[in-house]
XYZ file of C-alpha atoms in Angstrom:
770
model
C 0.000 0.000 0.000
C 2.727 2.447 0.903
C 4.516 2.933 -2.409
C 7.273 5.049 -0.837
C 11.029 5.021 -0.534
C 11.915 2.271 1.913
C 15.693 2.120 1.837
C 17.006 4.419 4.555
C 20.692 5.090 5.076
C 21.705 7.177 8.069
C 25.105 7.744 9.659
C 25.993 8.372 13.265
C 29.468 9.817 13.703
C 31.549 9.008 16.752
C 34.211 11.733 16.745
C 35.632 10.894 20.160
C 36.448 7.416 18.925
C 37.781 8.470 15.539
C 35.223 6.282 13.711
C 33.995 6.971 10.227
C 30.270 6.341 10.642
C 27.747 4.139 12.382
C 24.977 2.436 10.469
C 21.787 3.502 12.196
C 19.052 2.239 9.928
C 18.379 -0.229 7.158
C 20.637 0.527 4.214
C 21.544 -0.679 0.773
C 21.434 0.249 -2.822
C 23.241 3.055 -4.543
C 23.392 5.002 -7.755
C 22.104 2.715 -10.477
C 19.731 1.812 -14.780
C 20.921 -1.117 -16.714
C 22.106 -0.292 -20.202
C 19.398 -0.755 -22.797
C 19.610 -3.257 -25.567
C 17.918 -3.507 -28.906
C 14.567 -5.319 -28.745
C 15.153 -9.050 -28.655
C 13.302 -12.207 -27.675
C 13.341 -12.490 -23.909
C 12.358 -15.075 -21.377
C 9.559 -14.011 -19.084
C 10.457 -14.045 -15.380
C 6.905 -14.910 -14.438
C 5.614 -18.075 -12.781
C 7.634 -21.222 -13.502
C 7.173 -24.885 -12.709
C 10.574 -26.585 -12.680
C 14.295 -26.484 -13.294
C 16.683 -28.186 -15.640
C 20.197 -27.594 -14.349
C 22.608 -30.030 -16.012
C 25.468 -31.552 -14.088
C 28.941 -30.601 -15.335
C 31.725 -33.163 -14.762
C 34.971 -31.779 -13.367
C 36.799 -35.073 -12.748
C 38.081 -35.828 -16.258
C 41.230 -37.938 -16.054
C 44.439 -36.860 -17.808
C 44.446 -37.912 -21.436
C 40.687 -38.217 -21.665
C 38.902 -36.136 -24.218
C 37.038 -33.215 -22.731
C 33.370 -33.295 -23.541
C 31.634 -30.022 -24.358
C 30.256 -28.447 -21.201
C 26.498 -28.154 -21.214
C 25.197 -24.652 -21.339
C 23.501 -23.399 -18.161
C 19.835 -24.277 -18.334
C 17.354 -22.866 -15.832
C 13.599 -23.364 -16.041
C 14.287 -24.995 -19.386
C 15.895 -21.817 -20.708
C 19.471 -21.510 -21.932
C 20.680 -18.520 -19.919
C 23.160 -17.648 -22.662
C 20.204 -16.850 -24.914
C 18.469 -14.505 -22.466
C 18.563 -10.899 -23.613
C 18.009 -7.618 -21.819
C 14.649 -6.014 -22.474
C 14.403 -2.722 -24.287
C 13.098 -1.006 -21.165
C 14.830 -2.970 -18.410
C 16.293 0.354 -17.257
C 12.788 1.770 -16.908
C 10.643 4.505 -18.340
C 10.867 7.279 -15.760
C 11.434 10.046 -18.281
C 12.679 13.497 -17.253
C 10.897 16.645 -18.389
C 14.092 18.175 -19.762
C 14.360 15.255 -22.202
C 10.773 14.174 -22.937
C 10.428 11.145 -25.235
C 8.176 12.816 -27.782
C 9.135 10.590 -30.706
C 8.698 7.439 -28.626
C 5.238 8.583 -27.495
C 4.311 9.271 -31.115
C 5.511 5.858 -32.297
C 3.917 3.978 -29.402
C 0.651 5.795 -28.766
C -0.063 7.589 -32.020
C 0.089 11.147 -30.751
C 2.877 13.712 -30.645
C 2.640 15.841 -27.475
C 4.128 19.310 -27.843
C 5.974 21.441 -25.298
C 2.688 22.924 -24.047
C 1.425 19.406 -23.237
C 4.517 18.620 -21.180
C 4.381 22.034 -19.486
C 0.783 21.423 -18.409
C 1.696 17.970 -17.104
C 4.612 19.420 -15.154
C 2.818 22.415 -13.652
C -0.271 20.500 -12.569
C 1.817 18.059 -10.528
C 3.089 18.597 -6.986
C 5.588 17.043 -4.621
C 4.508 16.834 -0.985
C 6.356 15.282 1.994
C 7.282 11.738 0.932
C 4.664 11.597 -1.822
C 3.245 13.109 -4.983
C -0.003 14.998 -5.606
C -1.778 17.222 -8.133
C -4.031 20.246 -8.499
C -7.598 19.211 -9.448
C -9.327 22.591 -9.424
C -8.466 26.248 -10.081
C -8.998 26.914 -6.367
C -5.945 25.149 -4.972
C -7.672 21.812 -4.367
C -5.024 19.076 -4.172
C -5.628 15.345 -4.491
C -3.307 12.668 -3.109
C -3.423 9.378 -1.196
C -4.912 8.875 2.234
C -1.682 7.278 3.428
C 0.198 10.402 2.315
C -2.144 12.561 4.403
C -2.427 10.337 7.475
C -0.065 12.288 9.726
C -1.875 15.527 8.865
C -5.269 13.937 9.484
C -4.261 13.169 13.065
C -2.514 16.544 13.382
C -5.772 18.512 13.053
C -7.826 16.394 15.467
C -9.270 18.034 18.554
C -10.165 16.413 21.853
C -12.726 13.683 21.382
C -12.171 13.425 17.616
C -10.808 10.358 15.829
C -10.496 11.186 12.145
C -8.661 7.978 11.293
C -11.635 6.005 12.579
C -14.426 8.336 11.477
C -12.925 10.261 8.572
C -12.972 14.040 8.135
C -14.849 16.435 5.869
C -15.002 20.232 6.048
C -18.633 20.866 5.139
C -17.932 24.557 4.734
C -14.891 26.378 3.402
C -14.383 27.942 6.834
C -14.202 24.451 8.369
C -11.112 23.387 6.443
C -8.405 22.809 9.035
C -4.958 24.336 8.828
C -2.024 21.922 8.797
C 1.598 22.583 9.723
C 5.007 21.406 8.531
C 3.581 20.889 5.057
C 5.126 21.806 1.721
C 3.867 21.439 -1.826
C 6.506 21.942 -4.533
C 5.550 22.879 -8.089
C 8.371 22.552 -10.629
C 8.392 25.845 -12.548
C 11.773 25.689 -14.302
C 14.794 23.459 -14.961
C 18.247 25.016 -15.428
C 21.080 22.915 -16.863
C 24.246 23.715 -14.902
C 26.284 20.679 -15.989
C 29.034 22.604 -17.758
C 29.340 25.113 -14.936
C 29.718 22.375 -12.332
C 32.120 20.255 -14.373
C 34.209 23.285 -15.293
C 34.763 24.156 -11.630
C 35.598 20.585 -10.688
C 37.855 19.545 -13.559
C 41.022 20.486 -11.700
C 39.924 19.007 -8.352
C 41.276 15.570 -7.536
C 39.884 12.916 -5.240
C 39.208 12.797 -2.344
C 38.604 16.558 -2.223
C 36.270 16.385 -5.226
C 33.201 15.370 -3.210
C 33.483 18.274 -0.775
C 34.270 20.662 -3.610
C 31.218 19.516 -5.548
C 28.971 20.168 -2.547
C 30.394 23.675 -2.262
C 29.869 24.377 -5.970
C 26.277 23.128 -5.865
C 25.499 25.219 -2.777
C 26.879 28.304 -4.497
C 24.800 27.742 -7.639
C 21.701 27.018 -5.588
C 22.104 30.266 -3.642
C 22.671 32.288 -6.809
C 19.630 30.932 -8.672
C 17.416 31.283 -5.605
C 18.344 34.935 -5.289
C 17.901 35.536 -9.033
C 14.350 34.171 -8.837
C 13.323 36.312 -5.875
C 14.423 34.179 -2.954
C 12.439 32.332 -0.337
C 10.221 35.379 0.220
C 8.903 34.816 -3.298
C 8.236 31.161 -2.520
C 11.222 29.994 -4.575
C 12.958 26.773 -3.622
C 15.899 25.433 -5.657
C 17.083 21.840 -5.536
C 20.258 20.637 -7.202
C 19.548 17.346 -8.976
C 22.320 15.031 -10.168
C 21.314 12.663 -12.955
C 23.238 9.747 -14.425
C 25.459 9.637 -11.323
C 26.505 13.240 -11.888
C 26.956 13.143 -15.650
C 24.298 15.851 -15.722
C 23.479 18.399 -13.045
C 20.266 20.398 -13.087
C 18.884 23.142 -10.889
C 15.199 22.389 -10.335
C 13.355 25.597 -9.520
C 10.174 25.108 -7.519
C 7.415 27.321 -6.273
C 7.029 26.080 -2.716
C 3.617 26.418 -1.096
C 3.480 26.147 2.678
C -0.042 27.286 3.571
C -2.478 24.394 3.375
C -5.604 22.992 4.979
C -7.134 19.548 5.155
C -10.391 19.322 3.219
C -11.440 15.686 3.238
C -10.106 12.251 4.162
C -12.162 9.055 4.443
C -11.845 6.560 7.270
C -8.513 4.778 7.421
C -10.449 1.527 7.065
C -11.451 2.649 3.551
C -8.145 4.372 2.779
C -6.327 1.190 3.796
C -8.967 -1.386 2.921
C -7.492 -4.875 3.000
C -4.814 -3.877 5.504
C -1.417 -5.468 5.520
C -2.544 -8.738 3.839
C -3.469 -6.840 0.657
C -0.360 -4.656 0.678
C 1.600 -5.013 -2.614
C -1.149 -7.174 -4.095
C -3.845 -7.010 -6.719
C -6.831 -7.250 -7.226
C -7.451 -4.446 -4.709
C -10.583 -2.770 -3.347
C -9.229 0.392 -1.833
C -10.162 4.085 -1.759
C -6.770 5.546 -0.896
C -7.462 9.253 -1.468
C -7.640 12.560 0.369
C -7.881 16.282 -0.410
C -5.936 19.333 0.744
C -6.317 22.941 -0.295
C -3.454 25.377 -0.777
C -3.929 28.991 0.316
C -2.207 32.199 -0.752
C -0.408 34.658 1.506
C -3.623 36.607 2.049
C -5.393 33.556 3.431
C -7.610 32.980 0.397
C -7.836 29.725 -1.576
C -4.964 29.685 -4.054
C -5.987 30.543 -7.602
C -4.117 28.553 -10.225
C -4.473 28.042 -13.948
C -2.418 24.849 -13.716
C -4.680 22.004 -12.736
C -6.019 18.763 -14.149
C -9.628 18.149 -14.990
C -11.072 14.901 -13.728
C -12.163 12.436 -16.428
C -15.571 11.342 -15.178
C -15.877 8.809 -18.032
C -12.725 6.997 -16.949
C -10.758 4.755 -19.275
C -10.818 1.293 -20.865
C -8.364 -1.581 -21.101
C -5.617 -0.850 -23.619
C -5.793 2.930 -23.150
C -2.527 4.818 -22.836
C -1.980 6.511 -19.477
C 0.755 8.718 -18.034
C 1.956 9.077 -14.456
C 3.444 12.409 -13.387
C 5.107 12.120 -10.006
C 8.279 11.889 -7.980
C 9.700 8.355 -7.849
C 12.026 8.121 -4.867
C 15.036 6.012 -5.821
C 16.015 3.120 -8.058
C 19.188 1.061 -8.486
C 19.075 0.258 -12.173
C 22.642 1.349 -12.865
C 24.086 -1.100 -10.341
C 26.292 -3.838 -11.709
C 25.437 -7.511 -11.399
C 28.156 -7.872 -8.770
C 26.484 -5.177 -6.671
C 23.108 -6.885 -6.973
C 24.645 -10.194 -5.945
C 26.168 -8.548 -2.876
C 22.798 -7.113 -1.941
C 21.149 -10.497 -2.504
C 23.647 -12.393 -0.375
C 24.701 -9.859 2.253
C 23.311 -6.355 2.670
C 19.647 -6.694 1.674
C 19.603 -10.182 3.171
C 20.755 -8.737 6.484
C 18.071 -6.064 6.390
C 15.389 -8.665 5.704
C 16.492 -10.812 8.626
C 16.593 -7.731 10.855
C 13.067 -6.719 9.897
C 11.681 -10.191 10.496
C 13.317 -10.551 13.905
C 12.145 -7.123 15.094
C 8.636 -7.754 13.810
C 8.538 -10.901 15.921
C 9.605 -8.966 19.028
C 7.077 -6.215 18.401
C 4.246 -8.631 17.652
C 4.857 -10.593 20.854
C 4.782 -7.385 22.880
C 1.610 -6.127 21.186
C -0.176 -9.394 21.887
C 0.914 -9.360 25.537
C 0.203 -5.661 26.129
C -2.613 -4.567 23.771
C -3.484 -1.427 25.747
C 0.108 -0.179 25.786
C 0.447 -1.031 22.109
C -2.637 1.017 21.282
C -1.583 4.011 23.364
C 1.822 4.052 21.667
C 0.446 3.375 18.172
C 2.699 0.347 17.870
C 0.405 -1.197 15.285
C 1.380 1.497 12.805
C 5.043 0.862 13.602
C 4.521 -2.833 13.017
C 2.900 -2.094 9.670
C 5.878 0.019 8.604
C 8.196 -2.886 9.393
C 5.891 -5.298 7.586
C 5.731 -2.974 4.599
C 9.523 -2.924 4.400
C 9.740 -6.682 4.973
C 7.529 -7.352 1.969
C 9.529 -4.910 -0.128
C 12.911 -6.423 0.716
C 11.612 -9.976 0.382
C 10.273 -9.171 -3.083
C 13.512 -7.514 -4.140
C 15.584 -10.468 -2.978
C 13.294 -12.932 -4.766
C 14.002 -11.031 -7.954
C 17.756 -11.115 -7.336
C 17.493 -14.871 -6.804
C 15.779 -15.272 -10.169
C 18.477 -16.429 -12.620
C 16.530 -15.088 -15.599
C 16.402 -11.604 -14.158
C 20.123 -11.667 -13.447
C 20.727 -13.070 -16.939
C 18.934 -10.035 -18.387
C 21.083 -7.757 -16.265
C 24.254 -9.606 -17.333
C 23.300 -9.241 -20.978
C 22.743 -5.514 -20.498
C 26.113 -5.222 -18.773
C 27.822 -7.191 -21.550
C 26.355 -4.950 -24.242
C 27.479 -1.896 -22.318
C 31.028 -3.278 -22.051
C 31.017 -4.058 -25.774
C 29.941 -0.491 -26.539
C 32.847 0.846 -24.468
C 35.278 -1.500 -26.181
C 34.118 -0.250 -29.576
C 35.282 3.287 -28.731
C 38.979 3.497 -27.899
C 38.638 6.749 -25.955
C 35.787 5.433 -23.827
C 37.554 2.110 -23.350
C 40.678 3.885 -22.102
C 38.698 6.000 -19.649
C 36.047 3.570 -18.444
C 36.951 0.081 -19.633
C 37.872 -1.527 -16.294
C 35.099 -0.098 -14.126
C 32.813 -3.142 -14.019
C 35.738 -5.353 -13.046
C 36.843 -2.953 -10.321
C 33.301 -2.741 -8.926
C 33.227 -6.533 -8.657
C 36.522 -6.474 -6.747
C 35.092 -3.944 -4.319
C 32.093 -6.183 -3.662
C 34.482 -9.019 -2.872
C 36.270 -6.773 -0.391
C 32.981 -5.990 1.343
C 32.163 -9.690 1.542
C 35.222 -10.108 3.729
C 33.308 -8.037 6.321
C 29.905 -9.544 5.613
C 29.108 -10.342 9.274
C 29.069 -6.675 10.211
C 26.479 -5.822 7.559
C 23.953 -7.834 9.558
C 25.139 -7.677 13.172
C 25.441 -3.888 13.394
C 22.347 -2.803 11.467
C 19.981 -0.332 13.141
C 22.021 0.172 16.320
C 20.377 3.576 16.756
C 16.978 2.949 15.212
C 14.047 4.176 17.276
C 11.767 1.289 16.346
C 14.201 -1.593 15.861
C 16.770 -1.206 18.624
C 16.867 -1.311 22.407
C 16.652 2.238 23.764
C 18.932 1.183 26.622
C 21.700 0.052 24.260
C 21.107 3.119 22.083
C 21.674 5.349 25.129
C 24.688 3.281 26.109
C 26.336 3.861 22.753
C 25.701 7.593 22.975
C 26.789 7.703 26.614
C 30.055 6.032 25.607
C 30.624 8.790 23.065
C 29.875 11.464 25.652
C 32.199 9.955 28.252
C 35.003 9.664 25.712
C 34.424 13.214 24.502
C 34.585 14.535 28.070
C 37.645 12.491 28.966
C 39.331 13.506 25.718
C 38.836 17.224 26.305
C 36.379 17.780 23.469
C 34.960 21.310 23.114
C 32.011 22.002 25.399
C 29.630 22.730 22.542
C 30.423 19.353 20.995
C 29.681 17.573 24.268
C 26.497 19.594 24.727
C 25.365 18.582 21.251
C 25.884 14.917 22.085
C 23.943 15.327 25.322
C 21.035 16.930 23.462
C 20.968 13.994 21.048
C 21.109 11.635 24.028
C 17.948 13.244 25.409
C 16.092 12.532 22.177
C 16.447 8.757 22.418
C 12.825 7.540 22.579
C 11.654 5.727 25.683
C 10.374 2.156 25.462
C 8.404 -0.157 27.725
C 10.817 -2.341 29.683
C 9.614 -5.612 28.179
C 9.876 -4.289 24.619
C 13.321 -2.901 25.332
C 14.414 -6.284 26.659
C 13.030 -7.980 23.576
C 14.988 -5.718 21.242
C 18.134 -6.167 23.349
C 17.854 -9.951 23.260
C 17.293 -9.781 19.499
C 20.542 -7.811 19.149
C 22.411 -10.457 21.086
C 20.918 -13.143 18.840
C 22.173 -11.123 15.866
C 25.691 -11.223 17.302
C 25.465 -14.992 17.719
C 23.953 -15.509 14.262
C 26.610 -13.547 12.394
C 29.740 -14.027 14.504
C 29.022 -17.273 16.318
C 28.452 -18.225 19.941
C 32.183 -18.660 20.496
C 33.269 -15.233 19.253
C 35.201 -13.565 22.112
C 33.102 -10.398 22.092
C 29.882 -12.435 22.140
C 31.123 -14.421 25.128
C 32.127 -11.208 26.907
C 28.604 -9.851 26.504
C 26.609 -12.976 27.349
C 28.915 -14.328 30.102
C 27.331 -17.748 29.839
C 23.779 -16.387 29.840
C 21.115 -16.778 27.186
C 20.309 -13.673 25.112
C 17.073 -13.313 27.065
C 18.792 -13.790 30.422
C 21.507 -11.274 29.590
C 18.954 -8.724 28.424
C 16.904 -9.102 31.596
C 19.926 -8.641 33.852
C 21.175 -5.606 31.946
C 17.735 -3.997 31.856
C 17.398 -4.339 35.623
C 20.902 -3.158 36.430
C 21.490 -0.204 34.092
C 20.723 3.399 34.934
C 20.293 3.878 31.192
C 17.151 1.722 31.104
C 15.015 4.604 32.404
C 14.982 7.741 30.288
C 14.573 10.236 33.145
C 17.273 8.613 35.291
C 19.553 8.307 32.285
C 19.275 12.005 31.379
C 19.870 13.063 34.967
C 22.908 10.804 35.227
C 24.476 11.912 31.940
C 23.963 15.613 32.741
C 25.589 15.110 36.147
C 28.396 13.050 34.588
C 27.497 10.142 36.849
C 27.254 7.371 34.268
C 29.962 4.838 35.022
C 31.858 2.669 32.558
C 30.898 -0.257 34.782
C 27.224 0.206 33.907
C 26.088 -3.146 32.417
C 24.722 -1.518 29.247
C 27.998 0.304 28.706
C 29.779 -3.004 29.182
C 27.827 -4.333 26.198
C 29.039 -1.413 24.067
C 32.607 -1.949 25.236
C 32.218 -5.596 24.302
C 31.126 -5.167 20.691
C 32.871 -1.887 19.903
C 36.302 -3.317 18.934
C 34.630 -5.657 16.423
C 32.472 -2.834 15.162
C 35.471 -0.534 14.754
C 37.252 -3.241 12.775
C 34.183 -3.607 10.556
C 33.877 0.148 10.065
C 37.536 0.602 9.255
C 37.307 -2.164 6.682
C 34.254 -0.887 4.836
C 35.291 2.758 5.126
C 38.199 1.930 2.845
C 35.795 0.563 0.242
C 32.843 2.953 0.262
C 34.580 6.088 -1.114
C 36.072 4.231 -4.064
C 32.814 2.376 -4.623
C 30.975 5.708 -4.840
C 33.530 7.086 -7.294
C 33.452 3.968 -9.485
C 29.642 4.108 -9.457
C 29.735 7.752 -10.526
C 32.177 6.957 -13.318
C 29.948 4.106 -14.489
C 27.026 6.510 -14.629
C 29.022 8.926 -16.756
C 30.172 6.092 -18.983
C 26.624 4.916 -19.608
C 25.561 8.468 -20.355
C 28.434 8.745 -22.838
C 27.241 5.565 -24.566
C 23.454 5.921 -24.427
C 22.766 9.588 -23.731
C 19.217 10.477 -22.769
C 17.690 7.451 -24.523
C 18.034 5.780 -21.128
C 16.141 7.511 -18.286
C 18.287 8.204 -15.224
C 17.669 6.531 -11.883
C 14.886 7.965 -9.778
C 15.899 10.825 -7.461
C 12.538 11.914 -5.949
C 12.405 14.512 -8.711
C 9.594 14.952 -11.197
C 9.250 12.321 -13.922
C 6.653 11.228 -16.447
C 6.092 7.508 -16.992
C 3.931 5.952 -19.678
C 2.007 2.706 -19.880
C -1.247 1.059 -20.834
C -4.198 -0.125 -18.796
C -3.796 -3.883 -18.774
C -4.439 -6.958 -16.639
C -1.909 -9.760 -16.265
C -1.592 -13.464 -15.463
C -1.227 -14.211 -11.767
C -1.648 -17.067 -9.317
C -2.680 -19.460 -12.070
C -5.468 -17.201 -13.309
C -5.866 -13.682 -14.717
C -6.012 -10.398 -12.839
C -8.701 -8.148 -14.352
C -7.649 -4.693 -15.430
C -10.080 -3.170 -12.943
C -12.127 -4.057 -9.871
C -15.518 -2.720 -8.780
C -17.453 -1.829 -5.654
C -19.055 -5.243 -5.917
C -15.695 -6.765 -5.064
C -15.238 -4.522 -2.045
C -18.533 -5.650 -0.568
C -17.720 -9.250 -1.420
C -14.480 -8.986 0.569
C -16.404 -7.548 3.509
C -19.002 -10.305 3.616
C -16.619 -13.127 2.699
C -14.426 -12.347 5.707
C -17.298 -11.573 8.088
C -16.985 -13.686 11.207
C -13.358 -14.605 10.466
C -11.987 -12.527 13.306
C -10.116 -10.338 10.807
C -11.096 -6.700 10.443
C -8.849 -5.901 7.451
C -11.885 -6.045 5.149
C -14.543 -4.754 7.536
C -16.397 -1.810 6.007
C -17.017 1.302 8.152
C -20.593 1.844 9.424
C -21.498 4.517 6.867
C -20.960 1.952 4.094
C -23.504 -0.471 5.581
C -26.060 -1.314 4.457
C -25.276 -0.385 0.846
C -26.258 3.305 0.550
C -29.159 4.067 -1.757
C -27.963 5.090 -5.191
C -24.519 3.510 -4.924
C -23.819 1.735 -8.214
C -21.789 -1.319 -7.269
C -20.578 -1.826 -10.830
C -18.536 1.395 -10.546
C -14.808 0.779 -11.187
C -12.809 1.054 -7.986
C -9.120 0.240 -8.650
C -7.203 -0.555 -11.831
C -3.755 -1.687 -12.989
C -1.492 -0.448 -15.746
C 2.071 -0.928 -16.955
C 3.644 2.444 -16.102
C 6.992 2.407 -14.286
C 6.618 3.575 -10.674
C 8.523 3.211 -7.396
C 8.376 4.596 -3.866
C 7.555 8.317 -3.903
C 4.971 7.916 -6.671
C 2.189 7.541 -4.102
C -0.455 10.152 -4.870
C 0.707 10.702 -8.453
C -2.079 11.539 -10.888
C -2.733 9.003 -13.632
C -3.550 11.005 -16.765
C -4.979 10.224 -20.194
C -3.755 11.746 -23.455
C -5.850 14.850 -22.785
C -4.150 15.230 -19.388
C -7.365 14.527 -17.526
C -7.034 12.594 -14.275
C -8.330 9.027 -14.469
C -6.820 7.764 -11.208
C -4.303 8.121 -8.360
C -1.321 5.794 -7.911
C -1.219 4.123 -4.510
C 0.630 0.816 -4.856
C 2.364 -1.714 -7.069
C 1.731 -5.426 -7.370
C 3.989 -7.945 -5.647
C 5.630 -8.757 -8.977
C 6.833 -5.162 -9.290
C 9.079 -5.240 -6.207
C 12.228 -6.029 -8.250
C 11.472 -2.704 -9.958
C 14.191 -1.203 -7.800
C 16.750 -2.656 -10.209
C 14.805 -3.807 -13.305
C 11.543 -2.812 -14.964
C 9.550 -5.787 -16.296
C 6.461 -4.521 -18.149
C 5.307 -8.121 -18.725
C 4.382 -8.479 -15.054
C 5.017 -5.122 -13.334
C 1.782 -3.298 -12.600
C 1.070 -0.006 -10.924
C -2.169 0.055 -8.936
C -4.393 3.140 -8.855
C -7.701 4.274 -7.437
C -10.151 4.966 -10.248
C -11.576 8.511 -10.085
C -15.000 7.075 -10.848
C -14.867 5.173 -7.580
C -13.740 8.313 -5.752
C -16.502 10.469 -7.222
C -19.144 7.836 -6.500
C -18.044 7.574 -2.878
C -17.888 11.351 -2.458
C -21.331 11.848 -3.939
C -23.329 8.951 -2.513
C -21.561 7.675 0.595
C -20.025 10.848 2.038
C -22.455 13.373 0.501
C -19.743 15.996 0.029
C -21.437 17.985 -2.698
C -19.167 20.994 -2.182
C -16.119 19.012 -3.307
C -17.908 17.080 -6.043
C -19.138 20.368 -7.516
C -15.636 21.847 -7.433
C -14.013 18.800 -9.018
C -16.566 18.573 -11.818
C -17.038 22.265 -12.604
C -14.186 24.181 -10.942
C -16.726 26.236 -9.018
C -15.878 26.981 -5.391
C -18.762 27.564 -2.981
C -18.472 28.465 0.666
C -20.967 26.054 2.181
C -22.393 22.589 1.699
C -25.873 24.113 1.686
C -24.945 26.324 -1.256
C -23.533 23.328 -3.097
C -26.789 21.471 -2.533
C -28.722 24.383 -4.046
C -26.401 24.619 -7.060
C -26.527 20.867 -7.581
C -30.287 20.742 -7.463
């Protein structure tokens, strides 16, 4: 359901210890699009029934004739004959290089610059998601899950808008939200030559710092030229093709907004976690905001999308305009194999173990879990677990990797065909593979030390202990007072946890140490001291001053935390191994980043803009067609209807599951609700996390739906786009309009969406409508 960016990389520096960085959250992936190949027959990576892997003899005696080695056969397919697909690298096109000729050849129409300008200006980027204007009065449509935190933000005492939904019957009832931004891309400035010219003479390792300085200078200059922040101008420096191109994206940033309407979370998240990343779906994941101008009036804009009340049909071309978060399609096969075997694998195991701890606590303490909203935290972990599991399944698929190998081979052949490119870039793939081998020598650390300072996957006691160790070392080492004070302030922010949950996370960490380094590792023995992980966690929790947030803060401020504290003893136990891990990988990461950047430039030199760059949470346009697909031994229809939603409700009634329980206002079926109305639909456009809330547009740039998810088969889309089975999932606007009109009776919004007319009250809308 949450089609957002899920790979988080965060660093925690330990200056007093001279460390490079501390992994504090799930990480992986890097700059990345496989090189395209000419269209060729390709094996489908869909459902398969068996394998045919021939045995190769390696025991031939001297003097015997060597028999030809059988070619690798998997699923009955000779892997040597598998070719990269034309669009394996994706179709997330940038607006500075729109694929006008491709659109004309594929869909029979040739959009001009005005068409692309309208598509660009009607779209918005909001925190973590995408959105769009759907009226001239600043009305903005996006997903419910993109609005959820703002829905709870505007609640007053006694209100529960997640349970009951929210609608401002009158314009004056729309509720102001805070910490909200909506970015409209108004211009793109190519600064590639300026950046490269200033960096040509700068050598590594100073080049990275110099580049940051150059980009900051350009950003400041362009911001001032366009009127500055007072004029609502926000400039973002966007690197494409691993830095082969650098653009200044100029946005108009809107910050004044109000919540207009959001349905119940049970409708916005119908099907719950079981239906996440699946299809068919029966979900109304939508909500509405309104942007306001500086005078407090609804924002007037000429840049908005009309809503296509007639919808679309199977086979129709559609276009998604949104902000895909990140992809890894430029990564080499060696990098993908490392992720499959080590880094992503470690994240998946981490997520599963922490979900188990959290689930056990929630079942034992339901009231505490509800008061702390732990269910939402569990869903976030589950969401990520499904995403990583799906990505790893794709990396384990030999046909997918064969496609990536073919793309890599064609890229290497293209370099070899140009002596200048070969001299500059020819050995990069080989060097990247060597770097992955170097990281494998430290593979244990990629799992054992994940999420040491994660608020929802780590023991708060051990988190405080790690920070306390930094503070004590900084004080003993004579660090400047402001540096120590900064560490103390960060220490205070460590979230508190119930004791039992904290113990569970601590024991899980100790099990991680055993799993990756072994029971007999000296540092593991020093921590456990003959105890079980659970026994050690219980003893430490009871004996550490750091287990209680108030006592811990008081002790650290008074400099009364002792190195003999049992939680600090844990840190002292694992820290030497962690330092060794960090020192090892810190020698690899900088070169890996530089090689990756050079590979990006090499691919740009070979393929130019015919290959879209990796996603960067910047505005893109993706094309596709409305189309069902084979799944689970049958066929997924291109769209679902309200009939299906009610069927799910009644089919699961009495099962003890409330994932498909309809809210009260939907029961019995409201008079006038046409159950044959399309509800959700699937299409082949290329999306990824960050596209949530993106408008789905027809050729006339009318909205036909809102993106809210992808199918389970699309999860490998991080590193390969497979239009045969990848599907984006969207809410059909016909389902939204039907629900607004009949179920929620929000005539004021229906009138505005259909006609553009803004009225102040629901009563006035009723009069106009009648």
